[in-house]
Short mmCIF file of C-alpha atoms in Angstrom, two decimals:
data_model
loop_
_atom_site.label_atom_id
_atom_site.label_comp_id
_atom_site.label_asym_id
_atom_site.label_seq_id
_atom_site.Cartn_x
_atom_site.Cartn_y
_atom_site.Cartn_z
CA UNK A 1 51.87 35.60 -19.11
CA UNK A 2 48.11 35.60 -18.46
CA UNK A 3 47.75 31.94 -19.39
CA UNK A 4 50.53 30.92 -17.00
CA UNK A 5 49.03 32.92 -14.12
CA UNK A 6 45.61 31.42 -14.76
CA UNK A 7 47.03 27.90 -14.69
CA UNK A 8 48.86 28.69 -11.46
CA UNK A 9 45.69 30.13 -9.96
CA UNK A 10 43.63 27.09 -10.95
CA UNK A 11 46.26 24.82 -9.45
CA UNK A 12 46.16 26.69 -6.14
CA UNK A 13 42.35 26.60 -6.13
CA UNK A 14 42.29 22.84 -6.61
CA UNK A 15 44.89 22.41 -3.91
CA UNK A 16 42.89 24.55 -1.49
CA UNK A 17 39.74 22.58 -2.28
CA UNK A 18 41.45 19.29 -1.51
CA UNK A 19 42.77 20.68 1.77
CA UNK A 20 39.33 22.00 2.69
CA UNK A 21 37.55 18.71 1.98
CA UNK A 22 40.24 16.80 3.84
CA UNK A 23 39.77 19.05 6.88
CA UNK A 24 35.98 18.51 6.67
CA UNK A 25 36.49 14.76 6.62
CA UNK A 26 38.76 14.93 9.64
CA UNK A 27 36.19 17.06 11.46
CA UNK A 28 33.42 14.55 10.75
CA UNK A 29 35.56 11.66 11.96
CA UNK A 30 36.33 13.48 15.20
CA UNK A 31 32.70 14.52 15.72
CA UNK A 32 31.53 10.94 15.19
CA UNK A 33 33.61 9.93 18.20
CA UNK A 34 33.15 12.95 20.46
CA UNK A 35 29.70 14.38 19.60
CA UNK A 36 27.44 12.07 17.50
CA UNK A 37 24.54 14.54 17.59
CA UNK A 38 26.63 17.31 16.02
CA UNK A 39 28.00 14.73 13.58
CA UNK A 40 24.55 13.96 12.20
CA UNK A 41 23.75 17.66 12.00
CA UNK A 42 26.79 18.11 9.79
CA UNK A 43 25.73 15.15 7.67
CA UNK A 44 22.29 16.69 7.22
CA UNK A 45 23.85 19.85 5.80
CA UNK A 46 25.68 17.94 3.06
CA UNK A 47 24.21 17.40 -0.40
CA UNK A 48 20.93 18.46 -1.97
CA UNK A 49 19.16 18.40 1.39
CA UNK A 50 20.94 21.64 2.21
CA UNK A 51 19.20 23.34 -0.71
CA UNK A 52 15.68 22.72 0.53
CA UNK A 53 13.50 25.75 0.99
CA UNK A 54 12.63 26.98 4.45
CA UNK A 55 9.27 28.34 3.28
CA UNK A 56 6.53 26.90 1.12
CA UNK A 57 6.21 28.89 -2.12
CA UNK A 58 3.01 30.85 -2.50
CA UNK A 59 2.17 29.32 -5.87
CA UNK A 60 0.74 26.08 -7.25
CA UNK A 61 0.38 24.31 -10.55
CA UNK A 62 -3.02 24.23 -12.23
CA UNK A 63 -4.36 21.14 -13.94
CA UNK A 64 -3.38 22.64 -17.31
CA UNK A 65 0.24 23.04 -16.20
CA UNK A 66 0.14 26.81 -15.69
CA UNK A 67 1.39 28.45 -12.51
CA UNK A 68 -0.73 30.71 -10.31
CA UNK A 69 0.13 32.71 -7.21
CA UNK A 70 -3.40 33.88 -6.49
CA UNK A 71 -3.95 33.32 -2.78
CA UNK A 72 -7.49 31.98 -3.26
CA UNK A 73 -6.35 29.50 -5.90
CA UNK A 74 -3.40 28.40 -3.77
CA UNK A 75 -5.53 27.78 -0.68
CA UNK A 76 -8.20 25.97 -2.70
CA UNK A 77 -5.57 23.73 -4.31
CA UNK A 78 -4.11 22.79 -0.94
CA UNK A 79 -7.57 22.19 0.51
CA UNK A 80 -8.65 19.94 -2.35
CA UNK A 81 -5.40 17.94 -2.26
CA UNK A 82 -5.46 17.21 1.47
CA UNK A 83 -9.23 16.76 1.56
CA UNK A 84 -8.90 13.86 -0.81
CA UNK A 85 -6.29 12.24 1.42
CA UNK A 86 -7.90 12.75 4.82
CA UNK A 87 -11.54 12.05 3.93
CA UNK A 88 -13.30 9.12 2.34
CA UNK A 89 -16.49 8.64 0.40
CA UNK A 90 -19.08 6.82 2.57
CA UNK A 91 -20.90 5.69 -0.59
CA UNK A 92 -17.82 3.84 -1.81
CA UNK A 93 -18.23 0.13 -1.08
CA UNK A 94 -14.47 -0.37 -1.17
CA UNK A 95 -14.13 1.40 2.17
CA UNK A 96 -14.08 -1.07 4.99
CA UNK A 97 -14.02 0.50 8.43
CA UNK A 98 -15.40 0.04 11.88
CA UNK A 99 -18.92 0.72 10.65
CA UNK A 100 -18.78 -2.53 8.62
CA UNK A 101 -17.80 -4.69 11.57
CA UNK A 102 -20.28 -6.86 13.39
CA UNK A 103 -20.67 -5.41 16.89
CA UNK A 104 -22.05 -7.50 19.72
CA UNK A 105 -24.21 -5.41 22.01
CA UNK A 106 -24.12 -7.91 24.87
CA UNK A 107 -20.39 -7.49 25.55
CA UNK A 108 -19.76 -6.13 29.02
CA UNK A 109 -16.60 -4.12 29.60
CA UNK A 110 -16.78 -1.97 32.71
CA UNK A 111 -13.39 -0.40 32.00
CA UNK A 112 -14.93 1.56 29.12
CA UNK A 113 -17.61 3.07 31.35
CA UNK A 114 -15.39 3.92 34.32
CA UNK A 115 -14.24 7.47 34.88
CA UNK A 116 -10.69 8.39 34.00
CA UNK A 117 -8.51 8.05 37.08
CA UNK A 118 -5.77 10.34 38.31
CA UNK A 119 -3.17 7.60 37.78
CA UNK A 120 -4.13 7.22 34.12
CA UNK A 121 -3.74 10.93 33.46
CA UNK A 122 -0.51 10.98 35.48
CA UNK A 123 1.02 8.18 33.40
CA UNK A 124 0.07 9.89 30.15
CA UNK A 125 1.36 13.30 31.25
CA UNK A 126 4.68 11.93 32.47
CA UNK A 127 5.16 9.83 29.34
CA UNK A 128 4.79 12.84 27.03
CA UNK A 129 8.01 13.88 25.31
CA UNK A 130 9.63 17.16 26.27
CA UNK A 131 10.86 19.79 23.85
CA UNK A 132 8.13 19.18 21.28
CA UNK A 133 6.22 21.88 19.42
CA UNK A 134 2.88 22.78 21.04
CA UNK A 135 -0.45 22.42 19.30
CA UNK A 136 -3.18 24.91 18.63
CA UNK A 137 -3.53 25.68 22.35
CA UNK A 138 0.20 26.60 22.65
CA UNK A 139 0.53 24.35 25.73
CA UNK A 140 3.71 22.27 25.88
CA UNK A 141 3.89 18.88 27.54
CA UNK A 142 6.26 20.16 30.24
CA UNK A 143 3.55 22.43 31.66
CA UNK A 144 1.30 19.45 32.39
CA UNK A 145 3.84 17.51 34.44
CA UNK A 146 2.84 18.63 37.92
CA UNK A 147 0.21 17.37 40.33
CA UNK A 148 -1.95 20.51 40.31
CA UNK A 149 -2.36 20.50 36.52
CA UNK A 150 -2.85 16.72 36.38
CA UNK A 151 -5.54 16.93 39.06
CA UNK A 152 -7.32 19.69 37.12
CA UNK A 153 -7.05 17.76 33.86
CA UNK A 154 -8.52 14.66 35.50
CA UNK A 155 -11.56 16.62 36.67
CA UNK A 156 -11.92 18.23 33.24
CA UNK A 157 -11.70 14.90 31.41
CA UNK A 158 -14.34 13.33 33.61
CA UNK A 159 -16.66 16.31 33.12
CA UNK A 160 -16.30 15.86 29.36
CA UNK A 161 -16.91 12.13 29.72
CA UNK A 162 -19.99 12.62 31.90
CA UNK A 163 -21.79 15.36 29.98
CA UNK A 164 -20.70 14.40 26.47
CA UNK A 165 -19.11 17.74 25.60
CA UNK A 166 -15.55 18.74 24.78
CA UNK A 167 -13.88 22.12 24.24
CA UNK A 168 -14.12 23.30 20.67
CA UNK A 169 -10.34 23.73 20.51
CA UNK A 170 -9.84 19.99 21.00
CA UNK A 171 -11.39 19.39 17.59
CA UNK A 172 -8.84 21.63 15.89
CA UNK A 173 -5.27 21.01 14.85
CA UNK A 174 -2.34 22.62 13.07
CA UNK A 175 -1.30 20.92 9.83
CA UNK A 176 2.43 21.37 9.30
CA UNK A 177 3.53 20.36 5.78
CA UNK A 178 6.92 18.61 5.69
CA UNK A 179 8.62 18.03 2.30
CA UNK A 180 8.80 14.36 1.35
CA UNK A 181 11.90 14.89 -0.77
CA UNK A 182 14.08 17.89 -1.58
CA UNK A 183 13.99 17.05 -5.30
CA UNK A 184 10.19 17.16 -5.72
CA UNK A 185 8.31 20.18 -6.98
CA UNK A 186 7.64 22.43 -3.94
CA UNK A 187 4.56 23.83 -5.69
CA UNK A 188 2.79 20.47 -5.53
CA UNK A 189 0.82 20.05 -2.26
CA UNK A 190 1.10 16.26 -2.52
CA UNK A 191 4.89 16.51 -2.25
CA UNK A 192 4.45 17.33 1.46
CA UNK A 193 3.57 15.18 4.44
CA UNK A 194 0.65 16.75 6.27
CA UNK A 195 1.53 16.12 9.91
CA UNK A 196 -1.04 17.47 12.33
CA UNK A 197 -0.46 18.83 15.83
CA UNK A 198 -3.37 18.63 18.25
CA UNK A 199 -3.89 20.42 21.54
CA UNK A 200 -2.27 19.01 24.67
CA UNK A 201 -5.61 18.29 26.34
CA UNK A 202 -7.05 16.35 23.41
CA UNK A 203 -3.92 14.19 23.09
CA UNK A 204 -3.86 13.33 26.77
CA UNK A 205 -7.53 12.42 26.95
CA UNK A 206 -7.09 10.24 23.85
CA UNK A 207 -4.26 8.25 25.43
CA UNK A 208 -5.91 8.09 28.83
CA UNK A 209 -9.16 6.78 27.31
CA UNK A 210 -7.69 4.48 24.69
CA UNK A 211 -5.40 2.41 26.91
CA UNK A 212 -7.94 1.04 29.44
CA UNK A 213 -4.89 -0.29 31.32
CA UNK A 214 -4.66 -3.08 28.77
CA UNK A 215 -7.48 -5.04 30.42
CA UNK A 216 -10.16 -4.68 27.75
CA UNK A 217 -10.24 -6.95 24.71
CA UNK A 218 -12.20 -4.38 22.71
CA UNK A 219 -9.41 -1.84 22.58
CA UNK A 220 -7.33 -3.49 19.81
CA UNK A 221 -10.35 -3.43 17.48
CA UNK A 222 -11.49 0.14 18.03
CA UNK A 223 -9.66 3.42 18.14
CA UNK A 224 -10.41 6.43 20.30
CA UNK A 225 -13.12 7.84 18.06
CA UNK A 226 -15.16 4.64 18.22
CA UNK A 227 -14.79 4.30 22.00
CA UNK A 228 -14.82 7.79 23.42
CA UNK A 229 -16.39 10.11 20.86
CA UNK A 230 -19.71 8.23 20.72
CA UNK A 231 -19.88 8.66 24.48
CA UNK A 232 -19.36 12.37 23.97
CA UNK A 233 -21.84 12.38 21.08
CA UNK A 234 -19.17 14.33 19.19
CA UNK A 235 -20.54 17.48 20.84
CA UNK A 236 -18.67 20.74 21.02
CA UNK A 237 -18.67 23.59 23.48
CA UNK A 238 -16.59 26.68 23.97
CA UNK A 239 -16.18 26.25 27.71
#
């Protein structure tokens, strides 16, 4: 009697599973036609990706293979891992950067010495994407898309450019680790992508200074830090 009931129960379970998966397939087909955004959200919730952790575990692996959850050891492990990725050894001859390039001092490019115009800041502010997470200053791009703020930012950028000083907050950023793969060990710092979010002001002055309206031939060979930061003498100020 028990064996027969168990077989009947298993049969009904398998039948219900097939009906459920069939209904899910029909739902995905309908969403693909009516709401593609919701369709891809459903796809993202299928498989091992749905098992990924929402929080980074407060533990790391030592070099000997042991696990530690000591906060000092965890922070030091993360610092050492990302420090090796984001910094280079200046004594290493294999590093070839801007400092190894031959720079001609007699090149004249007035666009690099001109003040940042209102139109340049306006274009950068309006081109910023909406709905993005703010940086360390908690200022979203939407707040900068009005004439009063753009006018104030233009004056602020030119003051920084003239006196060679920038707010201390502009040199800071928020590193947000994103898992590279849901199957990697979450305790390994190198299994995360270290994306960094900067303040709204620093991003806008970077884009406004680095474009030069496309008229300067030097821009493709140098990034913002070689063009603008030397002018600022990499100085910092709190105001």
